[in-house]
Amino acid sequence: MKKISLIILFSLMVLNVFGQYTSPDSLSVNKNMKFKYKALIIPTALIAYGVIGLESNTLKDINTDTKEEINEHIDNKVTIDDFSQYSTFLSVYALNAAGIKGKHNFKDRTIILASAYLIMGSTVNVIKMTGNELRPDRTTNNSFPSGHTATAFMGAEFLYQEYKDVSVWYGVSGYLVAAGTGFFRMYNDRHWFSDVAAGAGIGILSTKIAYWIHPLIKKTIFKKKENLNGVIMPIYNGKQYGLGMSVSF
């Protein structure tokens, strides 16, 4: 119940912040940016499914049936999901390096990505630490939500937002990779379907919030910071792979 309460509280806080600046149809922080409530439908529905799945016997049965169906076709576990979770947002920097420019320059897109990662990472870790959902492989009690999936969908939405005006297919490819990451989390017996659904919703919503608050963050924190440099480095602690970001300004 603590986990559900935290998720509901997080959702109410998000809606409360939006509500402080809302017009009947959208939210506007400047002349060039509007946030439409319709953008919340998909991520909110995914998160709601995951939350309901914690208590609903019907959705728990779907979790079990999905696990059994996937297990029937498992030959060997693969670790591609440890890397694919990062590929979606790294693609934005790779495309820019290749000369295919997105919506924002290095400084702005890095601020947006850092904001999204902070929102997503904090939300996922708080829920995991306060929850008690046993993983399908019965190793730990921090199954809900899927952090790998949240990271992948955060990056997919980031890729979509940066390149939707260039070609929608960049975003489509990002979401396909993110969906694949979620599938392999279930394939490797690390997460239930409801964990993956909630992770996807948190990831998407985190990026949408990051874009919405970007003008405010840039104005208040980075107002006089013209130069922003950073590096992304791989991390391995002997058991898990990850990425570290260092930003100087």
Short mmCIF file of C-alpha atoms in Angstrom, two decimals:
data_model
loop_
_atom_site.label_atom_id
_atom_site.label_comp_id
_atom_site.label_asym_id
_atom_site.label_seq_id
_atom_site.Cartn_x
_atom_site.Cartn_y
_atom_site.Cartn_z
CA MET A 1 0.00 0.00 0.00
CA LYS A 2 2.93 2.35 0.61
CA LYS A 3 3.97 1.87 -3.00
CA ILE A 4 0.51 2.69 -4.34
CA SER A 5 0.26 5.73 -2.08
CA LEU A 6 3.61 7.05 -3.34
CA ILE A 7 2.58 6.65 -6.97
CA ILE A 8 -0.75 8.35 -6.39
CA LEU A 9 1.01 11.17 -4.51
CA PHE A 10 3.48 11.59 -7.37
CA SER A 11 0.64 11.77 -9.90
CA LEU A 12 -1.27 14.32 -7.82
CA MET A 13 1.86 16.47 -7.45
CA VAL A 14 2.37 16.44 -11.23
CA LEU A 15 -1.24 17.37 -11.90
CA ASN A 16 -1.11 20.06 -9.21
CA VAL A 17 1.95 21.67 -10.79
CA PHE A 18 0.30 21.56 -14.21
CA GLY A 19 -2.91 22.95 -12.79
CA GLN A 20 -1.19 26.06 -11.48
CA TYR A 21 -0.51 27.19 -15.06
CA THR A 22 -3.37 25.68 -16.95
CA SER A 23 -5.78 27.08 -19.46
CA PRO A 24 -8.84 24.99 -20.35
CA ASP A 25 -7.03 23.09 -23.11
CA SER A 26 -3.33 23.34 -22.45
CA LEU A 27 -0.51 24.62 -20.32
CA SER A 28 1.66 27.48 -21.55
CA VAL A 29 4.97 28.59 -20.06
CA ASN A 30 5.93 30.80 -22.98
CA LYS A 31 4.75 31.67 -26.45
CA ASN A 32 6.51 28.73 -28.05
CA MET A 33 5.64 25.88 -25.67
CA LYS A 34 2.31 24.40 -24.69
CA PHE A 35 1.57 21.27 -22.75
CA LYS A 36 -1.63 19.48 -23.69
CA TYR A 37 -3.42 17.22 -21.27
CA LYS A 38 -3.85 14.64 -24.04
CA ALA A 39 -0.10 14.00 -23.78
CA LEU A 40 -0.72 12.52 -20.32
CA ILE A 41 -3.21 9.87 -21.42
CA ILE A 42 -0.84 7.10 -22.55
CA PRO A 43 1.79 7.32 -19.78
CA THR A 44 -0.90 7.71 -17.12
CA ALA A 45 -2.77 4.68 -18.46
CA LEU A 46 0.43 2.59 -18.41
CA ILE A 47 1.24 3.62 -14.84
CA ALA A 48 -2.36 2.96 -13.77
CA TYR A 49 -2.19 -0.52 -15.28
CA GLY A 50 0.98 -1.26 -13.35
CA VAL A 51 -0.47 0.03 -10.07
CA ILE A 52 -3.71 -1.91 -10.47
CA GLY A 53 -1.63 -4.96 -11.33
CA LEU A 54 -0.19 -4.94 -7.81
CA GLU A 55 -3.57 -5.85 -6.33
CA SER A 56 -5.77 -7.16 -9.15
CA ASN A 57 -5.97 -10.95 -9.33
CA THR A 58 -6.93 -10.71 -13.00
CA LEU A 59 -3.83 -8.71 -13.92
CA LYS A 60 -1.68 -10.94 -11.73
CA ASP A 61 -2.97 -13.89 -13.76
CA ILE A 62 -1.96 -12.03 -16.93
CA ASN A 63 1.51 -11.56 -15.43
CA THR A 64 1.77 -15.27 -14.69
CA ASP A 65 0.41 -16.34 -18.09
CA THR A 66 2.83 -14.00 -19.86
CA LYS A 67 5.75 -15.35 -17.84
CA GLU A 68 4.81 -18.95 -18.61
CA GLU A 69 4.33 -18.23 -22.31
CA ILE A 70 7.72 -16.55 -22.58
CA ASN A 71 9.46 -19.23 -20.51
CA GLU A 72 8.25 -21.88 -22.95
CA HIS A 73 10.37 -20.27 -25.65
CA ILE A 74 13.47 -19.34 -23.65
CA ASP A 75 16.69 -21.03 -24.70
CA ASN A 76 19.34 -18.82 -23.13
CA LYS A 77 19.09 -15.55 -21.28
CA VAL A 78 20.57 -12.52 -23.03
CA THR A 79 21.90 -9.26 -21.60
CA ILE A 80 21.02 -6.97 -24.51
CA ASP A 81 18.55 -5.10 -22.29
CA ASP A 82 21.45 -3.89 -20.12
CA PHE A 83 22.66 -1.91 -23.13
CA SER A 84 19.52 -1.22 -25.16
CA GLN A 85 18.03 0.79 -22.29
CA TYR A 86 20.59 3.53 -22.97
CA SER A 87 20.67 3.35 -26.77
CA THR A 88 17.51 5.43 -27.23
CA PHE A 89 18.79 8.65 -25.66
CA LEU A 90 22.40 8.10 -26.80
CA SER A 91 21.02 8.04 -30.36
CA VAL A 92 20.16 11.72 -30.04
CA TYR A 93 23.80 12.60 -29.46
CA ALA A 94 24.97 10.18 -32.17
CA LEU A 95 22.61 11.71 -34.73
CA ASN A 96 23.76 15.23 -33.86
CA ALA A 97 27.39 14.13 -34.14
CA ALA A 98 26.58 12.73 -37.59
CA GLY A 99 25.25 16.14 -38.66
CA ILE A 100 21.53 15.39 -38.34
CA LYS A 101 20.43 18.22 -36.12
CA GLY A 102 17.52 17.88 -33.73
CA LYS A 103 15.35 20.45 -32.01
CA HIS A 104 17.84 21.66 -29.39
CA ASN A 105 21.55 22.38 -29.15
CA PHE A 106 23.89 20.38 -26.91
CA LYS A 107 23.30 22.55 -23.86
CA ASP A 108 19.51 22.53 -23.99
CA ARG A 109 19.09 18.87 -24.84
CA THR A 110 21.52 17.89 -22.06
CA ILE A 111 19.56 19.95 -19.53
CA ILE A 112 16.36 18.26 -20.69
CA LEU A 113 17.90 14.79 -20.56
CA ALA A 114 19.39 15.38 -17.10
CA SER A 115 16.02 16.62 -15.84
CA ALA A 116 14.18 13.63 -17.29
CA TYR A 117 16.75 11.20 -15.88
CA LEU A 118 16.51 12.79 -12.43
CA ILE A 119 12.70 12.64 -12.41
CA MET A 120 12.61 9.08 -13.74
CA GLY A 121 15.45 7.74 -11.59
CA SER A 122 14.15 9.29 -8.39
CA THR A 123 10.63 8.02 -8.98
CA VAL A 124 11.70 4.47 -9.85
CA ASN A 125 14.19 4.14 -6.98
CA VAL A 126 11.85 5.53 -4.31
CA ILE A 127 9.11 3.12 -5.37
CA LYS A 128 11.52 0.19 -5.51
CA MET A 129 12.98 0.93 -2.07
CA THR A 130 9.56 1.24 -0.44
CA GLY A 131 7.96 -1.67 -2.28
CA ASN A 132 7.90 -5.40 -1.76
CA GLU A 133 7.17 -6.92 -5.17
CA LEU A 134 9.04 -10.20 -5.71
CA ARG A 135 10.79 -10.57 -9.05
CA PRO A 136 9.73 -13.46 -11.30
CA ASP A 137 13.11 -15.15 -10.72
CA ARG A 138 12.52 -14.76 -6.94
CA THR A 139 15.86 -13.03 -6.32
CA THR A 140 14.80 -9.70 -4.78
CA ASN A 141 11.69 -7.80 -3.69
CA ASN A 142 12.18 -4.71 -5.87
CA SER A 143 10.54 -5.84 -9.08
CA PHE A 144 8.10 -2.93 -9.46
CA PRO A 145 8.58 -0.90 -11.62
CA SER A 146 11.11 -1.85 -14.30
CA GLY A 147 13.99 0.63 -14.20
CA HIS A 148 15.49 -0.63 -17.48
CA THR A 149 12.16 -0.10 -19.23
CA ALA A 150 11.69 3.33 -17.67
CA THR A 151 15.14 4.39 -18.89
CA ALA A 152 14.49 3.06 -22.40
CA PHE A 153 11.11 4.77 -22.76
CA MET A 154 12.45 7.99 -21.27
CA GLY A 155 15.06 7.93 -24.04
CA ALA A 156 12.54 6.97 -26.71
CA GLU A 157 10.36 9.96 -25.88
CA PHE A 158 13.50 12.15 -25.82
CA LEU A 159 14.45 10.89 -29.29
CA TYR A 160 10.93 11.45 -30.56
CA GLN A 161 10.70 15.00 -29.22
CA GLU A 162 14.09 15.98 -30.66
CA TYR A 163 13.51 14.52 -34.13
CA LYS A 164 9.76 14.43 -34.73
CA ASP A 165 10.06 17.51 -36.98
CA VAL A 166 12.83 15.83 -39.00
CA SER A 167 11.19 12.41 -39.36
CA VAL A 168 8.69 10.59 -37.19
CA TRP A 169 10.55 7.34 -37.91
CA TYR A 170 13.33 8.27 -35.53
CA GLY A 171 10.80 8.26 -32.72
CA VAL A 172 9.18 5.07 -33.98
CA SER A 173 12.54 3.28 -34.01
CA GLY A 174 13.26 4.53 -30.49
CA TYR A 175 9.97 3.20 -29.19
CA LEU A 176 10.57 -0.16 -30.88
CA VAL A 177 13.92 -0.45 -29.09
CA ALA A 178 12.29 0.57 -25.80
CA ALA A 179 9.55 -2.04 -26.27
CA GLY A 180 12.24 -4.61 -27.01
CA THR A 181 14.01 -3.67 -23.78
CA GLY A 182 10.81 -4.26 -21.84
CA PHE A 183 10.30 -7.61 -23.57
CA PHE A 184 13.81 -8.79 -22.71
CA ARG A 185 13.29 -7.82 -19.07
CA MET A 186 10.44 -10.34 -19.08
CA TYR A 187 12.38 -12.79 -21.26
CA ASN A 188 15.20 -12.78 -18.72
CA ASP A 189 12.68 -13.42 -15.93
CA ARG A 190 13.48 -10.13 -14.21
CA HIS A 191 10.12 -8.41 -14.44
CA TRP A 192 6.40 -8.98 -14.67
CA PHE A 193 4.37 -7.46 -17.49
CA SER A 194 2.83 -4.91 -15.08
CA ASP A 195 6.35 -3.83 -13.99
CA VAL A 196 7.23 -3.14 -17.61
CA ALA A 197 4.00 -1.24 -18.27
CA ALA A 198 4.51 1.03 -15.26
CA GLY A 199 8.18 1.58 -16.14
CA ALA A 200 7.23 2.63 -19.67
CA GLY A 201 4.67 5.11 -18.34
CA ILE A 202 7.10 6.62 -15.84
CA GLY A 203 9.78 6.97 -18.50
CA ILE A 204 7.52 8.71 -21.01
CA LEU A 205 5.97 11.00 -18.41
CA SER A 206 9.38 11.97 -16.99
CA THR A 207 10.57 13.19 -20.40
CA LYS A 208 7.34 15.08 -21.07
CA ILE A 209 7.68 16.85 -17.72
CA ALA A 210 11.35 17.64 -18.46
CA TYR A 211 10.42 19.35 -21.74
CA TRP A 212 7.63 21.28 -20.07
CA ILE A 213 9.80 22.64 -17.23
CA HIS A 214 12.88 23.22 -19.42
CA PRO A 215 12.20 26.95 -20.03
CA LEU A 216 11.87 27.50 -16.28
CA ILE A 217 15.03 25.56 -15.43
CA LYS A 218 17.02 27.29 -18.15
CA LYS A 219 15.82 30.69 -16.99
CA THR A 220 16.43 30.19 -13.26
CA ILE A 221 19.46 27.88 -13.09
CA PHE A 222 21.31 28.25 -16.37
CA LYS A 223 20.42 31.85 -17.17
CA LYS A 224 24.04 33.05 -17.27
CA LYS A 225 25.63 29.73 -18.17
CA GLU A 226 26.51 29.95 -21.84
CA ASN A 227 28.89 27.00 -21.91
CA LEU A 228 27.84 23.51 -20.95
CA ASN A 229 30.13 20.55 -21.40
CA GLY A 230 29.58 16.95 -20.46
CA VAL A 231 30.66 13.37 -20.89
CA ILE A 232 28.78 10.08 -20.61
CA MET A 233 30.84 7.13 -19.36
CA PRO A 234 30.04 3.41 -19.00
CA ILE A 235 30.00 2.01 -15.45
CA TYR A 236 30.35 -1.59 -14.26
CA ASN A 237 30.30 -2.54 -10.57
CA GLY A 238 31.03 -6.22 -11.02
CA LYS A 239 27.36 -7.18 -11.29
CA GLN A 240 25.55 -4.43 -13.19
CA TYR A 241 26.24 -2.24 -16.18
CA GLY A 242 25.28 1.44 -16.28
CA LEU A 243 26.10 4.90 -17.51
CA GLY A 244 27.41 7.90 -15.61
CA MET A 245 26.96 11.48 -16.74
CA SER A 246 29.30 14.30 -15.80
CA VAL A 247 28.27 17.85 -16.70
CA SER A 248 30.32 21.01 -16.17
CA PHE A 249 29.07 24.57 -16.66
#
